[in-house]
Structure formats: structure tokens, C-alpha cells
Tab-separated table of C-alpha atoms in Angstrom:
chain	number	residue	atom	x	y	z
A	1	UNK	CA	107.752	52.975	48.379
A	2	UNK	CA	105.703	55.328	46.025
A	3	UNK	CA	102.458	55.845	44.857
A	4	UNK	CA	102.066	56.370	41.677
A	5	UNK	CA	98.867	57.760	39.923
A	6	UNK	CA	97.669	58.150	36.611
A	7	UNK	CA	93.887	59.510	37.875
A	8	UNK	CA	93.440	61.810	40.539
A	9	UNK	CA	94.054	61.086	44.098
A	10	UNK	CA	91.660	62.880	47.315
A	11	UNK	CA	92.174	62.940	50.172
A	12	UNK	CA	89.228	63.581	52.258
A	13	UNK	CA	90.567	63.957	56.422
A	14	UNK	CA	89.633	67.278	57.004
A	15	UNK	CA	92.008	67.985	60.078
A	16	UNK	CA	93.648	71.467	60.547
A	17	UNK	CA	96.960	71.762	61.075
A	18	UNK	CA	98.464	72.569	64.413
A	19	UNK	CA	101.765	73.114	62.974
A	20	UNK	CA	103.722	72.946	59.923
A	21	UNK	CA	104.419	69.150	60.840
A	22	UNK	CA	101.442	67.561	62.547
A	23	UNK	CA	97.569	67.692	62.658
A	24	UNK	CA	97.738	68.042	59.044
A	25	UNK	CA	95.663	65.608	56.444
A	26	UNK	CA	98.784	65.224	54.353
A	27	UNK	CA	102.683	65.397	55.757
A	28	UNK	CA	105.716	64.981	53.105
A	29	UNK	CA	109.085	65.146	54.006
A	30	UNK	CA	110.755	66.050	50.813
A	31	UNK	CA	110.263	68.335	48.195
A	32	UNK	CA	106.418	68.352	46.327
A	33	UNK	CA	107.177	69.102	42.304
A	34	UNK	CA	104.357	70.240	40.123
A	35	UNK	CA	103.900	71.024	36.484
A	36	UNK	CA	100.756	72.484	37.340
A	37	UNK	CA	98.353	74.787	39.783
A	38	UNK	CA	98.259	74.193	43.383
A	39	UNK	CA	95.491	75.581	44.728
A	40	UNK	CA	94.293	76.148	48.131
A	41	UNK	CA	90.723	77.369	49.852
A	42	UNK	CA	93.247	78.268	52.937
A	43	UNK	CA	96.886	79.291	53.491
A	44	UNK	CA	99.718	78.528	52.406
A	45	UNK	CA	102.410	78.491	55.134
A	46	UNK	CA	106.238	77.850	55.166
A	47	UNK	CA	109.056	77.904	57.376
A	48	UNK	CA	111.287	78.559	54.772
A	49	UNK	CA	111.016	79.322	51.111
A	50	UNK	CA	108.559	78.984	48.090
A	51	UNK	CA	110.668	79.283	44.950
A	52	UNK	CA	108.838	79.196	40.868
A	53	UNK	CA	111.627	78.182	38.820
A	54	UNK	CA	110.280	78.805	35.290
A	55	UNK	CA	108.189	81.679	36.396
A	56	UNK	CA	108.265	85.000	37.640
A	57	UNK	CA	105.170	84.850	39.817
A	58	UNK	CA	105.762	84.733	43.450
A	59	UNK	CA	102.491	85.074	44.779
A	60	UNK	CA	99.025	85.042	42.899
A	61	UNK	CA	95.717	85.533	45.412
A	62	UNK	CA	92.082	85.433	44.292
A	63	UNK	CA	88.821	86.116	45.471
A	64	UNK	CA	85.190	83.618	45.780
A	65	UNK	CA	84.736	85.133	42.359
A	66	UNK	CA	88.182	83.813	41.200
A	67	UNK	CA	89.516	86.999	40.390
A	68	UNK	CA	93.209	88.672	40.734
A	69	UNK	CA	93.220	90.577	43.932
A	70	UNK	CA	97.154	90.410	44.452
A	71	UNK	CA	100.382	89.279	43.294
A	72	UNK	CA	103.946	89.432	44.486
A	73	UNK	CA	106.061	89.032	40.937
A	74	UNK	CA	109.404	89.779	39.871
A	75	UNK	CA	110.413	91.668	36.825
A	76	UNK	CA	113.677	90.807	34.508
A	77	UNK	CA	115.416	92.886	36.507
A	78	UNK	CA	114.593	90.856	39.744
A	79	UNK	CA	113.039	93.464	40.943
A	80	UNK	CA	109.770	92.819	43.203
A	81	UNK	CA	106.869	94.031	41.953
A	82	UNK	CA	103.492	94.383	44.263
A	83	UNK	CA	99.897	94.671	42.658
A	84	UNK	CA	97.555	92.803	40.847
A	85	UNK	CA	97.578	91.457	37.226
A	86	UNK	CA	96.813	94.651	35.336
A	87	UNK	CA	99.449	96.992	37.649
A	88	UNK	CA	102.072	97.149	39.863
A	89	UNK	CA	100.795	99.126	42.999
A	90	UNK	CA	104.495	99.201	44.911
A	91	UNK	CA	107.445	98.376	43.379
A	92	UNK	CA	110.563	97.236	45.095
A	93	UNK	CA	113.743	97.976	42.754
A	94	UNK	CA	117.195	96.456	43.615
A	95	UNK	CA	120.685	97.016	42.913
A	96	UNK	CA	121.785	100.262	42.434
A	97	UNK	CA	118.461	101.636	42.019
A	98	UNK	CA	117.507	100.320	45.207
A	99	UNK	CA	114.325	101.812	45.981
A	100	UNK	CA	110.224	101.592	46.745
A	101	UNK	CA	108.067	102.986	44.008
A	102	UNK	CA	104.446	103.320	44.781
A	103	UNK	CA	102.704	103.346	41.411
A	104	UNK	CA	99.444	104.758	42.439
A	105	UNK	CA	99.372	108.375	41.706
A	106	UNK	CA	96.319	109.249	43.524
A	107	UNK	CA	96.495	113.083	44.551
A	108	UNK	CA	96.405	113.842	48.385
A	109	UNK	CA	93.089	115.388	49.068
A	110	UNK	CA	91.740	115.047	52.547
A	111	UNK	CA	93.668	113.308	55.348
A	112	UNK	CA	92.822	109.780	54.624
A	113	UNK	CA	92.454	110.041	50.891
A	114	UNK	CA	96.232	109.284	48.680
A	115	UNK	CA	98.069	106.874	47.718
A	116	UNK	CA	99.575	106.250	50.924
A	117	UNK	CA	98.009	106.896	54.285
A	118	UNK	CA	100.084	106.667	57.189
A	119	UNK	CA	97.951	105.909	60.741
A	120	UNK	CA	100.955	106.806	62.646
A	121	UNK	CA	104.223	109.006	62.161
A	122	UNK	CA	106.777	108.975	60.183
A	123	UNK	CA	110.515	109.252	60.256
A	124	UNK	CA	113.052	110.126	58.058
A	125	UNK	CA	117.075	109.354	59.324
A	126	UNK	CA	118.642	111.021	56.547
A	127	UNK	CA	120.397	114.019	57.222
A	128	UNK	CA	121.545	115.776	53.525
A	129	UNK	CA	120.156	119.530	53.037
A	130	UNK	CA	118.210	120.882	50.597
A	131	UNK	CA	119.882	122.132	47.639
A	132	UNK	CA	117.132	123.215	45.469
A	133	UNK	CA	113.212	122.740	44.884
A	134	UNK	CA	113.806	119.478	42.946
A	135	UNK	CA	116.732	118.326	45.071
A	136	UNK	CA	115.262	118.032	48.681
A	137	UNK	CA	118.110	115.953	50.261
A	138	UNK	CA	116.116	113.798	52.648
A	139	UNK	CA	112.620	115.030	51.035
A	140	UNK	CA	111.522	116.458	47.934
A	141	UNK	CA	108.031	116.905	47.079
A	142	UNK	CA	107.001	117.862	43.363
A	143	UNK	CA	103.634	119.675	44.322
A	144	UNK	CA	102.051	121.232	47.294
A	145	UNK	CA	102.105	120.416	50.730
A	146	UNK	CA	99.452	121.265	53.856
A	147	UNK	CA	100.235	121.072	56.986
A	148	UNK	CA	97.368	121.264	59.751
A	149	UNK	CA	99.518	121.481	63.251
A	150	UNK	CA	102.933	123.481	64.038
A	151	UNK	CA	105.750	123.090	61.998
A	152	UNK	CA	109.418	123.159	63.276
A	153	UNK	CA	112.691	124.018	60.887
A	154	UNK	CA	116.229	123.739	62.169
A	155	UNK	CA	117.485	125.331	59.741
A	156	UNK	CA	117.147	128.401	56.960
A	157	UNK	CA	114.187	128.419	55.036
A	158	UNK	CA	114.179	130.129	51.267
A	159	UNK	CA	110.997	130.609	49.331
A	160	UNK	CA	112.053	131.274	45.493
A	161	UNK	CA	108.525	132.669	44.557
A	162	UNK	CA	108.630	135.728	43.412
A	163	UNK	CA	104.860	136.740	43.795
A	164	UNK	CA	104.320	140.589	44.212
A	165	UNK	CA	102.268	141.566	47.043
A	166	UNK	CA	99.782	144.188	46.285
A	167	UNK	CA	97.280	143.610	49.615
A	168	UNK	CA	97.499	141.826	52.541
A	169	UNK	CA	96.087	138.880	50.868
A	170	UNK	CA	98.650	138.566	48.133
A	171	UNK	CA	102.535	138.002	48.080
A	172	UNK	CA	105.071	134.780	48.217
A	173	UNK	CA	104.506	135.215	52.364
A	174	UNK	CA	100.609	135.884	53.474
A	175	UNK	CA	100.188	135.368	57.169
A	176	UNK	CA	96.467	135.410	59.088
A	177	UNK	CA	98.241	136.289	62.560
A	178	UNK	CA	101.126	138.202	63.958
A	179	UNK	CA	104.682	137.859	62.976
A	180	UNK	CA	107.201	137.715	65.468
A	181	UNK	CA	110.957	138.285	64.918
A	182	UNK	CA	113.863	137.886	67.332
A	183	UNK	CA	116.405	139.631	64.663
A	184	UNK	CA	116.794	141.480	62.362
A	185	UNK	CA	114.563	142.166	59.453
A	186	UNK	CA	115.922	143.412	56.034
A	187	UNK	CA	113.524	144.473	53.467
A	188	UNK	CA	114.472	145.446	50.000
């Protein structure tokens, strides 16, 4: 049978779940249609899917204060977009584009200030060379980089700056310590 309600309907058992199918205050088999909100003061869990057909909203979360803190979305390209309401922070772009685009264009200033900070290492699998300073093969960065340990290259390194040096402090290539060469060295 069904139950059929033109007021509201509570339901007051406060029992937690102890899985997606029992423990729970409310169990339903088949599908639950809305034209509305659902909202929840906890999570939301599923074993499968949670599709919006006439919206592009995946995922909307909110603080006490009932305020956008972050949303999962697509755009009309299908492609994801991560953020909150007034931007997308990442930005996952399918088909050929295929890519992650993190919006945030905070400048890296200190190790654990940027856009993104990495606890751990990274790697990168790609193996295409460098073909020019905007064409990095498997990474090209569009301003400076510091690096505060030992750095390894396997293969040729060409700096295209064409600074003069007039001291010891100036130049494309300024060293603090020693320079040592295993062959030879042509200077023009």
C-alpha cells in the first residue's frame, strides 16, 4: 500500500544507521522522488549513485550559519566543477580537453602558502622534453621557481637569459660556492 500525505509527515526514531540497510529510522526500497530540498543535519551516504536530473548541482554543503561552503556542479560542457557558489576552486574538464584546472591563483610564497600545498611528493610519469620556456613537455612553469634541497637533471640544461655579468654578483649564472666541471668548458 501507500501513504499518501497532503501535510507533513515526522518521523521522530532517532536511531543511527549501522548500514545503508538497517538501524536506520526510515528504510525504502525503491527510488525516493522529490520536487524539492532534501536536507540533512548528517550525511548523506550511497552505495551507488545520486543523480539531479533537471539540475546541474551535484553536491551543495553548508555550514550552522547556512552558508555555501562547497559544491560539486557540472558545467554545459559536463565538465565537473569544484568550489563554492561564487567560484570554481578546481575544475575537472573532459573530453578532449581532459584536464584539472585549479582556479585559485594564489602566488607561492613560503612553503605552505599557494594554491596547492602538497604534504608529500610528487610524481610526474610523463616523459616528453622540453622544447622551449613555454613548452615544458612534462612541466612548464610560467614564473619562478625555488628550490631549497639538491636538484638532479638527466639531461642538458639551457638558460636563454642573456644577463651580462659585470661582478660576481651579477650574470644569467651567479653561484655562492665552487663550481665543479668534469669536461670541458667553452667560454665565448
Amino acid at each position: 500500500g501507500a501513504i499518501k500525505s497532503y501535510g507533513g509527515l515526522c518521523i521522530t526514531n532517532t536511531a543511527s544507521s549501522s548500514s545503508i540497510t538497517s538501524g536506520c529510522a526510515l528504510y525504502v526500497e525503491g527510488d525516493i522522488h522529490t520536487n524539492n530540498t532534501i536536507r540533512t543535519l548528517g550525511g548523506l551516504v550511497s552505495n551507488n549513485y545520486i543523480e539531479f536530473d533537471n539540475s546541474k548541482i551535484l553536491f551543495t554543503a553548508y555550514d550552522v550559519l547556512n552558508v555555501n561552503r562547497f559544491m560539486m556542479s557540472f558545467d554545459n560542457s559536463n565538465n565537473v566543477l569544484i568550489g563554492n557558489t561564487v567560484s570554481s576552486a578546481i575544475e575537472i574538464l573532459t573530453g578532449s580537453d581532459n584536464r584539472v584546472v585549479f582556479s585559485n591563483t594564489v602566488p607561492s610564497t613560503a612553503f605552505d602558502t599557494a594554491s596547492v600545498v602538497l604534504n608529500g611528493g610528487m610524481s610526474i610519469k610523463q616523459t616528453s622534453g622540453a622544447v622551449s620556456t613555454n613548452n615544458g613537455g612534462a612541466l612548464t612553469v610560467n614564473g619562478g621557481m625555488s628550490v631549497a634541497k639538491n636538484a638532479i637533471f638527466g639531461g642538458d640544461i639551457l638558460i636563454e637569459s642573456t644577463s651580462e655579468s659585470v661582478s660576481n654578483t651579477t650574470g644569467c649564472l651567479r653561484l655562492n660556492g665552487g663550481l665543479g666541471v668534469l669536461g670541458n668548458v667553452n667560454i665565448a
